[in-house]
Tab-separated table of C-alpha atoms and ligand atoms in Angstrom:
chain	number	residue	atom	x	y	z
A	4	MET	CA	-36.747	6.392	149.142
A	5	GLU	CA	-35.484	9.007	147.287
A	6	ASN	CA	-38.241	11.094	145.349
A	7	PRO	CA	-38.032	10.467	141.469
A	8	THR	CA	-38.062	13.975	140.489
A	9	ASN	CA	-35.068	15.292	142.246
A	10	THR	CA	-33.031	11.595	140.322
A	11	LEU	CA	-33.890	14.102	136.936
A	12	GLN	CA	-33.090	17.422	138.649
A	13	ARG	CA	-29.447	15.948	139.347
A	14	GLU	CA	-29.911	13.921	135.913
A	15	LEU	CA	-30.625	17.548	134.154
A	16	GLN	CA	-27.214	19.802	136.123
A	17	ASP	CA	-25.267	16.870	135.241
A	18	LEU	CA	-26.911	17.548	131.066
A	19	LYS	CA	-25.943	20.974	131.676
A	20	ALA	CA	-22.732	20.100	133.575
A	21	GLN	CA	-20.921	18.317	130.092
A	22	ILE	CA	-23.102	20.631	127.840
A	23	ASN	CA	-21.358	23.465	129.519
A	24	THR	CA	-17.575	20.915	128.530
A	25	LEU	CA	-18.097	20.236	125.578
A	26	GLU	CA	-19.064	23.339	124.161
A	27	LYS	CA	-16.057	25.166	125.911
A	28	GLY	CA	-14.326	22.506	123.895
A	29	LEU	CA	-16.148	23.696	120.296
A	30	GLU	CA	-15.667	27.098	120.435
A	31	HIS	CA	-12.407	26.487	118.377
A	32	LYS	CA	-13.266	24.058	115.504
A	33	PRO	CA	-9.992	23.214	114.870
A	34	ASP	CA	-8.421	22.749	110.944
A	35	TYR	CA	-8.280	20.764	108.962
A	36	GLY	CA	-5.087	19.549	107.142
A	37	LEU	CA	-1.430	19.381	108.891
A	38	GLY	CA	-1.150	15.560	110.117
A	39	THR	CA	-3.351	14.953	112.879
A	40	GLY	CA	-5.806	17.869	111.861
A	41	ALA	CA	-8.411	15.444	110.728
A	42	ALA	CA	-8.531	13.281	112.877
A	43	ALA	CA	-9.494	16.511	115.440
A	44	VAL	CA	-12.024	17.351	112.973
A	45	THR	CA	-13.693	14.367	113.922
A	46	ASN	CA	-13.593	13.719	116.897
A	47	TRP	CA	-14.538	18.264	117.129
A	48	GLU	CA	-17.948	17.099	115.046
A	49	LEU	CA	-18.941	14.189	117.708
A	50	ASP	CA	-18.956	16.643	120.354
A	51	LEU	CA	-21.183	17.998	117.984
A	52	ALA	CA	-23.797	15.257	117.458
A	53	MET	CA	-23.658	14.889	121.514
A	54	VAL	CA	-24.787	18.370	121.901
A	55	LYS	CA	-26.674	18.370	119.843
A	56	ARG	CA	-28.899	14.978	121.710
A	57	LEU	CA	-27.919	16.211	125.572
A	58	ARG	CA	-29.574	19.397	124.600
A	59	GLU	CA	-32.353	17.109	123.003
A	60	ARG	CA	-32.069	14.735	126.580
A	61	VAL	CA	-32.395	18.253	128.567
A	62	SER	CA	-35.539	19.541	127.210
A	63	LEU	CA	-37.589	16.869	127.720
A	64	ILE	CA	-36.399	16.384	130.853
A	65	GLU	CA	-37.370	19.840	131.561
A	66	GLN	CA	-41.205	19.610	129.573
A	67	THR	CA	-41.314	16.403	132.116
A	68	LEU	CA	-40.335	18.810	134.907
A	69	SER	CA	-43.173	21.100	134.162
A	70	GLN	CA	-45.518	18.860	134.261
A	71	THR	CA	-44.652	17.828	137.390
A	72	ASP	CA	-44.734	21.126	138.720
A	73	GLN	CA	-48.573	20.830	137.534
A	74	ASN	CA	-48.229	18.594	139.921
A	75	ALA	CA	-49.245	15.971	137.879
A	76	TYR	CA	-46.278	14.040	138.393
A	77	GLY	CA	-46.383	10.113	139.354
A	78	ILE	CA	-50.238	9.621	138.985
A	79	CYS	CA	-51.237	7.606	135.561
A	80	LYS	CA	-51.684	9.604	132.829
A	81	GLN	CA	-54.860	6.911	131.666
A	82	CYS	CA	-56.215	6.213	134.934
A	83	GLY	CA	-54.828	8.261	137.132
A	84	GLU	CA	-54.056	6.257	139.943
A	85	PRO	CA	-50.501	6.896	141.466
A	86	ILE	CA	-47.722	5.011	139.790
A	87	HIS	CA	-45.774	2.774	141.772
A	88	PRO	CA	-42.607	3.839	143.647
A	89	ASP	CA	-40.265	1.579	142.445
A	90	ARG	CA	-41.607	2.088	138.701
A	91	LEU	CA	-40.969	5.457	138.630
A	92	ALA	CA	-37.778	4.837	140.275
A	93	VAL	CA	-36.545	2.739	137.358
A	94	LEU	CA	-38.484	5.306	135.133
A	95	PRO	CA	-38.864	8.284	136.075
A	96	ASP	CA	-39.745	10.081	133.694
A	97	THR	CA	-42.987	7.202	132.722
A	98	ARG	CA	-46.610	8.454	132.365
A	99	LEU	CA	-48.292	5.037	132.895
A	100	CYS	CA	-48.962	2.964	135.219
A	101	ILE	CA	-47.380	-0.211	134.608
A	102	GLN	CA	-51.148	-1.336	134.320
A	103	CYS	CA	-51.729	0.455	131.744
A	104	ALA	CA	-48.451	0.474	129.755
A	105	ARG	CA	-48.945	-3.561	129.547
A	106	ASN	CA	-52.614	-2.459	128.591
A	107	GLU	CA	-51.474	0.015	125.831
A	108	GLN	CA	-47.980	-2.898	124.573
A	109	ASP	CA	-51.062	-5.434	124.547
A	110	SER	CA	-52.973	-3.547	122.324
A	111	LYS	CA	-49.991	-2.896	119.665
B	29	LIG	ZN1	-52.850	3.947	134.890
């Protein structure tokens, strides 16, 4: 059974690598006009939007990992019971055990 924190660390590294790659492509904004220019600009803008989304994900994971450092990782914030490892494997950044997650859904 792998520690879910490792999964998040790895995802974080992947995301940062993707951001790096995308940012290299973003350094030179293509010119409009000249045949295929318009399509290139559209891709550039898509990449820019992608970087923004990836950055948001990175900050979410970093937040989760810093909470992990405060040793509450894998503990339900609602009832204080340990969250089942199977659940953490599927939802590494969940803060609720299955029971509390169900209760929360029922109350909506
Ligand atoms: Zn709970």
